[in-house]
Coordinates of C-alpha atoms and ligand atoms in Angstrom, one line a residue:
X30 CA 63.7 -118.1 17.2
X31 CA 64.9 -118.0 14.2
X32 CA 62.4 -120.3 11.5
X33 CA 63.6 -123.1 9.9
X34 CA 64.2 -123.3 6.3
X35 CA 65.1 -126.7 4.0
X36 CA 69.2 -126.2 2.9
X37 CA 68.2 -126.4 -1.0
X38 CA 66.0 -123.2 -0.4
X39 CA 68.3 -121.2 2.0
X40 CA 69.9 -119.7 -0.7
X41 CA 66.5 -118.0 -2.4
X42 CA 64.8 -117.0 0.6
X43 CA 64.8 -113.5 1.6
X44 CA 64.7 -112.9 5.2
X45 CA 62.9 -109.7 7.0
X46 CA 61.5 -108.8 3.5
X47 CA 59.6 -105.6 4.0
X48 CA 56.0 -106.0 3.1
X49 CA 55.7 -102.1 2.3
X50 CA 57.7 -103.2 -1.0
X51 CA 54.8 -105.8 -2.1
X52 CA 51.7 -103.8 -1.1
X53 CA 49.8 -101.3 -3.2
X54 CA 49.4 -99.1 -0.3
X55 CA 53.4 -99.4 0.7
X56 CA 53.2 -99.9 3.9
X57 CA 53.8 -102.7 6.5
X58 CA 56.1 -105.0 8.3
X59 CA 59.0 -107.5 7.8
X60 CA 58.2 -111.2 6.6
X61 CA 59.9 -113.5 8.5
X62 CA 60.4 -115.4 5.4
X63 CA 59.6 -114.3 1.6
X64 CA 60.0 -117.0 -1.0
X65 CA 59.2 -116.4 -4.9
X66 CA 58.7 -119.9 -6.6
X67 CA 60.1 -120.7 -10.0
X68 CA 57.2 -122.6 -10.5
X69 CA 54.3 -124.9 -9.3
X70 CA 56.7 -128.2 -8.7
X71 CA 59.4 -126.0 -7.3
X72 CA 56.4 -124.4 -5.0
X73 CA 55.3 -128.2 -4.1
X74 CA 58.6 -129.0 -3.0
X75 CA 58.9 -125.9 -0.9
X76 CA 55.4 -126.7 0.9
X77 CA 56.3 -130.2 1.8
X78 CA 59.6 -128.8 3.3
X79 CA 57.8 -126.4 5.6
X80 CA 57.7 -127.6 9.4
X81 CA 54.3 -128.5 9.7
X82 CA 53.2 -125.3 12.0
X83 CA 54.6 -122.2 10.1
X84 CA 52.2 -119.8 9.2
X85 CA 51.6 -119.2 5.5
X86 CA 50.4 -116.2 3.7
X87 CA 49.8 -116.4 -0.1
X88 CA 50.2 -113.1 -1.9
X89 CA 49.4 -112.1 -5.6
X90 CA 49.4 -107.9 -6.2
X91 CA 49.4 -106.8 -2.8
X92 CA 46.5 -104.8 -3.8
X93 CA 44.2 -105.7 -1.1
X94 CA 46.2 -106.2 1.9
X95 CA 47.0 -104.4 5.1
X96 CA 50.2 -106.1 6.7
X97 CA 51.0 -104.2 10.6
X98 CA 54.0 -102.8 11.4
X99 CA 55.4 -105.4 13.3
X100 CA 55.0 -107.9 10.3
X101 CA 54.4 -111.6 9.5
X102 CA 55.0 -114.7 11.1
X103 CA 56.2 -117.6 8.8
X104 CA 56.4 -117.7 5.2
X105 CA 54.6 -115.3 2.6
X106 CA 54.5 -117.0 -1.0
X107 CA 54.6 -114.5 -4.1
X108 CA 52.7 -116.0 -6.8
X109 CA 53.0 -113.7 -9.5
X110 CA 56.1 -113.8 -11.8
X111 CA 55.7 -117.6 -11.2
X112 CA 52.4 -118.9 -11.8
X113 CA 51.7 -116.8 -15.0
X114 CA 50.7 -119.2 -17.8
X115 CA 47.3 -118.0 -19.9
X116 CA 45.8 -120.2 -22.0
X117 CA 42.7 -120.8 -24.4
X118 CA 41.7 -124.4 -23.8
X119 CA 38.7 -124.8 -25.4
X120 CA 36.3 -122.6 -27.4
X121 CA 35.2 -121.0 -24.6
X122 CA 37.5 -122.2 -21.2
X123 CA 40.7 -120.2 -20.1
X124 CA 42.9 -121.8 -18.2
X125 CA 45.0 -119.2 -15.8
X126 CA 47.2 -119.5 -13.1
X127 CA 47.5 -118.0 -10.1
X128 CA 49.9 -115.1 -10.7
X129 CA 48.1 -114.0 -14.0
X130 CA 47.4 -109.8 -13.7
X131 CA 43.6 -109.7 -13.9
X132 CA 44.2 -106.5 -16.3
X133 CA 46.4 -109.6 -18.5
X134 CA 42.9 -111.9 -18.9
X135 CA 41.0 -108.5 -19.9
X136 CA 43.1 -108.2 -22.8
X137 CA 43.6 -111.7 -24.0
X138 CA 40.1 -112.4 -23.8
X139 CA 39.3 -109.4 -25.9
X140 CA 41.9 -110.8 -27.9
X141 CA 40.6 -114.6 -28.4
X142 CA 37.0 -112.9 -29.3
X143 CA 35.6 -113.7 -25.4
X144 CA 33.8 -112.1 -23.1
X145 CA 32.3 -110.6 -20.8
X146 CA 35.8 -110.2 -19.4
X147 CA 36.4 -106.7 -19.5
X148 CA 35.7 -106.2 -15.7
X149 CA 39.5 -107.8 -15.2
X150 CA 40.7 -105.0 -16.3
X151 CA 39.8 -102.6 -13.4
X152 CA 41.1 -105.4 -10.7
X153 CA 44.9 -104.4 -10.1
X154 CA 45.7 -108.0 -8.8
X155 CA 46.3 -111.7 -9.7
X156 CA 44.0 -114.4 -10.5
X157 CA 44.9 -116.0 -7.2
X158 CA 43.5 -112.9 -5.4
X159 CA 40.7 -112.5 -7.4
X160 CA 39.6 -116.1 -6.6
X161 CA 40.5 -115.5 -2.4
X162 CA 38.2 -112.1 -2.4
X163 CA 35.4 -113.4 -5.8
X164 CA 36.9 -109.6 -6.8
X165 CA 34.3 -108.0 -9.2
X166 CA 33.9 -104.5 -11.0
X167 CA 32.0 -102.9 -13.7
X168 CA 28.6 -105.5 -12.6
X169 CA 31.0 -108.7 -13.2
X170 CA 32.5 -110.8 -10.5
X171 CA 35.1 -114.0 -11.0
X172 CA 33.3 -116.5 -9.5
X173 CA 30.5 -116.4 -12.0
X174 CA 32.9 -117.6 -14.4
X175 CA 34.7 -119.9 -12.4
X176 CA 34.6 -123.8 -13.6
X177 CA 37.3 -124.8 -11.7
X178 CA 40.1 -124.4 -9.6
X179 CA 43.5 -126.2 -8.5
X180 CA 44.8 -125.7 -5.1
X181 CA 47.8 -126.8 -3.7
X182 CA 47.8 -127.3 0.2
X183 CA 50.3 -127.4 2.9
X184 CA 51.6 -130.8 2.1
X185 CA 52.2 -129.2 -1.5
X186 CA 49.6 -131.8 -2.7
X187 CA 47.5 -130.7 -5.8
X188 CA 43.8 -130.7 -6.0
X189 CA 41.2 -129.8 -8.1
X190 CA 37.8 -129.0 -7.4
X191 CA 34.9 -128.3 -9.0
X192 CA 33.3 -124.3 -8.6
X193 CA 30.4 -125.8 -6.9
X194 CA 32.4 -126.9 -3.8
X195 CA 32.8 -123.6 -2.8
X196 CA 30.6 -120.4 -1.8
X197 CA 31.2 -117.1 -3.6
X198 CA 29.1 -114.3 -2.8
X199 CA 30.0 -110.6 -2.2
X200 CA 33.9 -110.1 -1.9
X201 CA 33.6 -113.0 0.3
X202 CA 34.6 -117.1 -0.9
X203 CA 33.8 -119.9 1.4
X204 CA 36.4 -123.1 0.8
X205 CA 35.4 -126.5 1.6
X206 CA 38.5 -127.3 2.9
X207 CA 41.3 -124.8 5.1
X208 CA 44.9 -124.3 3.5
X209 CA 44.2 -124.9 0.4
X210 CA 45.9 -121.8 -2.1
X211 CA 44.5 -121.4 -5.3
X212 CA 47.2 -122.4 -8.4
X213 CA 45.2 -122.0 -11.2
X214 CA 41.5 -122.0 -12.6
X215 CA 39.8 -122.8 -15.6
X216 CA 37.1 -119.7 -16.4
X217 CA 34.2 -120.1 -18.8
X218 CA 33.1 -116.9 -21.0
X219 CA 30.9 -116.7 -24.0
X220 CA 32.0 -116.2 -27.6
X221 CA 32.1 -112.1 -28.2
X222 CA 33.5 -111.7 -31.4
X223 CA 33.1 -107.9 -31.2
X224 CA 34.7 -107.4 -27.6
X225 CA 37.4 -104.7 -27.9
X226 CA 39.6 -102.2 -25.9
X227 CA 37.2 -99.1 -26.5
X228 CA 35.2 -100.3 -24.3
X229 CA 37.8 -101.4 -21.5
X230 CA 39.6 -97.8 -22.3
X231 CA 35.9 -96.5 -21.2
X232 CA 35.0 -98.4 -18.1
X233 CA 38.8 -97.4 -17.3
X234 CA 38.7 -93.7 -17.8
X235 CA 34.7 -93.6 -16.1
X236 CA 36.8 -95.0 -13.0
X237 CA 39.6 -92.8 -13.2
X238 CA 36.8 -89.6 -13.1
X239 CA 35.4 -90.9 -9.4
X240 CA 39.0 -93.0 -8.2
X241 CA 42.2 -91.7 -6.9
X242 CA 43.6 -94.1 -9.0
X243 CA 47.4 -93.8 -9.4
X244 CA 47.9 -92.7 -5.9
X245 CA 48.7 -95.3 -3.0
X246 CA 45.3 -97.0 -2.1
X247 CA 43.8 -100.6 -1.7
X248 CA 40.8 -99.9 -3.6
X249 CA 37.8 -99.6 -1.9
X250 CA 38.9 -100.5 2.0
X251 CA 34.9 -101.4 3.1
X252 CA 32.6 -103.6 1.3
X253 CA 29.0 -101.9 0.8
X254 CA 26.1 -102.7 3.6
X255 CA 23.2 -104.5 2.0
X256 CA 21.0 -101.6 0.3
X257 CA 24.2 -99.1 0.5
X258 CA 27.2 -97.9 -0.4
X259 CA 30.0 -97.5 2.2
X260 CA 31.6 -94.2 0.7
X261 CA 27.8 -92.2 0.8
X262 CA 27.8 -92.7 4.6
X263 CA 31.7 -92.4 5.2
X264 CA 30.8 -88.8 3.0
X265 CA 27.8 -88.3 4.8
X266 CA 29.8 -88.5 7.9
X267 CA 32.0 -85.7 6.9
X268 CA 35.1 -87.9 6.8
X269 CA 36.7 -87.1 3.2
X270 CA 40.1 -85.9 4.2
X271 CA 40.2 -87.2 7.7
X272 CA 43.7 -87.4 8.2
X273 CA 45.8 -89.4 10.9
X274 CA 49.9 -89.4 10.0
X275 CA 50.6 -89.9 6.3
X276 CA 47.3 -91.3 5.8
X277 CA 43.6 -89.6 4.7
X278 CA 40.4 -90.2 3.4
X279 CA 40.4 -89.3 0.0
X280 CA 38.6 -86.5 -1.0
X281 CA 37.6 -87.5 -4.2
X282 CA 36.4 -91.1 -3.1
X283 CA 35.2 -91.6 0.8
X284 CA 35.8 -95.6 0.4
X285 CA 39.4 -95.0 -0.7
X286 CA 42.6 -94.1 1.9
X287 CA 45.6 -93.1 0.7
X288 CA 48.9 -93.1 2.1
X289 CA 50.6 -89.9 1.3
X290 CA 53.9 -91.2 1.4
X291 CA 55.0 -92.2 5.3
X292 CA 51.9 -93.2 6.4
X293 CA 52.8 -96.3 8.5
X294 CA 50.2 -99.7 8.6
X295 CA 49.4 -98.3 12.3
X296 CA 48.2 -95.1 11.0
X297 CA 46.0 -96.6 8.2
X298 CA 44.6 -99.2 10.5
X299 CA 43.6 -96.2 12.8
X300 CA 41.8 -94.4 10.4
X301 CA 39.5 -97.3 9.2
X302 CA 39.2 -97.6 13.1
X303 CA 37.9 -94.3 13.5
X304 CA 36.0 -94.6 10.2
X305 CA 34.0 -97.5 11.6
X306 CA 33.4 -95.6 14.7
X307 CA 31.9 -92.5 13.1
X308 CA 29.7 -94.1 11.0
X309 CA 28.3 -96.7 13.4
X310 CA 28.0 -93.4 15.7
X311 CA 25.9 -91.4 13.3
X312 CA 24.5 -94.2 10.7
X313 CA 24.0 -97.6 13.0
X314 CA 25.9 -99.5 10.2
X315 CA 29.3 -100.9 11.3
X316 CA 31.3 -100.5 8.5
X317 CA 33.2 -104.0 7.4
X318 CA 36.5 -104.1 5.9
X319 CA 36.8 -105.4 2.5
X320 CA 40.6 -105.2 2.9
X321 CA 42.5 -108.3 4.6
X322 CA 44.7 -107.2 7.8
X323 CA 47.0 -109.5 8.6
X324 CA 50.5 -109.4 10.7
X325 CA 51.6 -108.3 14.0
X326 CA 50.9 -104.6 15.8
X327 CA 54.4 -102.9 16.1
Ligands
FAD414 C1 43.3 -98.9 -7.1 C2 42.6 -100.2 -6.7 C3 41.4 -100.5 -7.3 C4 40.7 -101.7 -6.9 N1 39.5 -102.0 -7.5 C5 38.9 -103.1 -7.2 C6 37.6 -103.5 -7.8 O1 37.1 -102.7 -8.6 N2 37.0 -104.6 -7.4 C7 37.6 -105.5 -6.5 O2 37.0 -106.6 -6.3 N3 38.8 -105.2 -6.0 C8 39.4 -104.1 -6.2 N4 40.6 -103.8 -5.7 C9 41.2 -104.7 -4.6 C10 42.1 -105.8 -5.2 O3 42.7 -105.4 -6.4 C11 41.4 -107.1 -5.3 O4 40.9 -107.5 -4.1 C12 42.3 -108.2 -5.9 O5 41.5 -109.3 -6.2 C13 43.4 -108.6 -4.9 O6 44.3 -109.4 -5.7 P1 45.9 -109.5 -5.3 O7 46.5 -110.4 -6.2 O8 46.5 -108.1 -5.2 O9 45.7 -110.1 -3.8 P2 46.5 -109.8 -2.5 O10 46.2 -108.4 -2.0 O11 48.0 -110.1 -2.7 O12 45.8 -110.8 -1.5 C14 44.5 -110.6 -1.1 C15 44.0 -111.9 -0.3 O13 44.0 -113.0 -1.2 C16 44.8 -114.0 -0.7 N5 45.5 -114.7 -1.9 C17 46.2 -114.1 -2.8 N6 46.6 -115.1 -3.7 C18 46.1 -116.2 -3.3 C19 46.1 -117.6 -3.8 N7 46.8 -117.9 -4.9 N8 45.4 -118.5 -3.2 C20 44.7 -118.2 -2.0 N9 44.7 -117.0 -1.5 C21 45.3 -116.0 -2.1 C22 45.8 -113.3 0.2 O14 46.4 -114.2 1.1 C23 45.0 -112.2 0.8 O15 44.2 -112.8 1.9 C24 41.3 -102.6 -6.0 C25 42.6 -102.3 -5.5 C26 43.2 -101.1 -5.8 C27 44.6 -100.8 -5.3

């Protein structure tokens, strides 16, 4: 069945958008539906619109998602390219919405003399996906400088809500309420006068010495077990270069998969599988994923 869309935004949907266009690791399914917003009241109208049951999927960077072959129900919502204002609003409050590039915030904040915001800079996503995954790097994390936020939920009613409504702790946010998408956030830092891009240029090249950065990846695809670090046991496990398809552990960095080119979403989802599987066989830790899976086996 074919899902239903409101007349005024038949015309700027795309239909059976492929998701391997909007991921980071270029692979996945069709969207049923694929709207870009023009901006927050044109994304408000296009919530209330919605039938009431359609599945929703809110997506920044794609740069920490797993979509299967088979694709998504529903509607996916692109933020970025529509929710990108960045503003100073007080000596030390930003106020950014949900499509802002993290790497954008690093920059401006060096730029308005605030910091410690430098750890933006090595998150290739949006604000709106650093707020779903409290997405961290270099010792910082966003929801340490969280104040606020402003969600928008399926009715396409805005909220806001103070930081202390929700639970942030390691790549992992707990919401008071369900449906409710991030729009924007206000972010406290302190006054740095002499925060500048050496330093950013040095956290990014350290990275770029131990990261297959540049080559088709989500990051790191397991969060760390308490006292450990996923990509020493994955190593110890004598998994770098594991390979199934198009897809491989990388062999400079065992918490990283890459998709060599044709990998499909079934192939990389089978070789975290078999990650998980050697590691619990030879460790005892099950490995969790830190990247979101989402969608439909093919
Ligand atoms: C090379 C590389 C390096 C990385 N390094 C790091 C790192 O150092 N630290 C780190 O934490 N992460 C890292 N990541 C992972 C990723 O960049 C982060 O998780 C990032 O926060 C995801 O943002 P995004 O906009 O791409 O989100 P997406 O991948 O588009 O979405 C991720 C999740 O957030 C949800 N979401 C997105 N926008 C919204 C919104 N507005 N409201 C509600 N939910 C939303 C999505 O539905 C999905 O569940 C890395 C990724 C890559 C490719």
């Amino acid at each position: 069945m074919i899902m239903a869309v409101a007349p005024e935004f038949m015309p700027r949907v795309r239909r059976n958008e492929p998701m391997s266009r909007h991921t980071s690791w270029h692979a996945g399914g069709p969207a049923e539906v694929y709207f870009e917003p023009r901006d927050r009241t044109d994304l408000a109208s296009f919530l209330r619109a919605l039938p009431r049951d359609t599945a929703i999927l809110w997506l920044g960077l794609g740069s920490n998602l797993l979509v299967r072959d088979g694709g998504l129900r529903g509607v996916v919502i692109a933020t970025s390219g529509a929710l990108e204002r960045l503003e100073r609003v007080s000596e030390t409050t930003v106020y950014a919405e949900a499509g802002v590039a993290c790497a954008r915030i690093a920059r401006q904040c060096i730029k308005w003399g605030l910091g410690p915001a430098e750890f933006f800079a090595g998150i290739p996503g949006t604000v709106g996906g650093a707020l779903a995954m409290n997405a961290g790097a270099f010792g910082g994390e966003t929801w340490t400088h969280v104040v606020e936020v402003e969600t928008l939920d399926r009715r396409g009613r805005q909220h806001t809500r103070a930081a202390g409504e929700y639970t942030a702790s390691y790549r992992h946010v707990r919401a008071p309420v369900e449906e409710e998408w991030f729009v924007a956030t206000k972010l406290t830092f302190e006054r740095r006068p002499q925060a500048n891009e050496v330093e950013v240029k040095a956290l990014l090249a350290r990275r770029k010495a131990s990261q297959p950065i540049g080559e088709w990846s989500c990051g790191s695809v397991f969060m760390n077990p308490p006292g450990d670090h996923a990509a020493r046991l994955i190593e110890d496990a004598g998994l770098k270069g594991a390979r199934i398809g198009d897809a491989s552990v990388s062999v400079k960095h065992a918490n990283f998969i890459i998709n060599h080119g044709n990998a499909r979403a079934a192939d990389l989802e089978g070789l975290i599988h078999y990650v998980q599987e050697a590691v619990e066989r030879q460790h005892g830790v099950r490995l969790d994923t830190e990247v979101r899976i989402v969608g439909e086996p093919d």
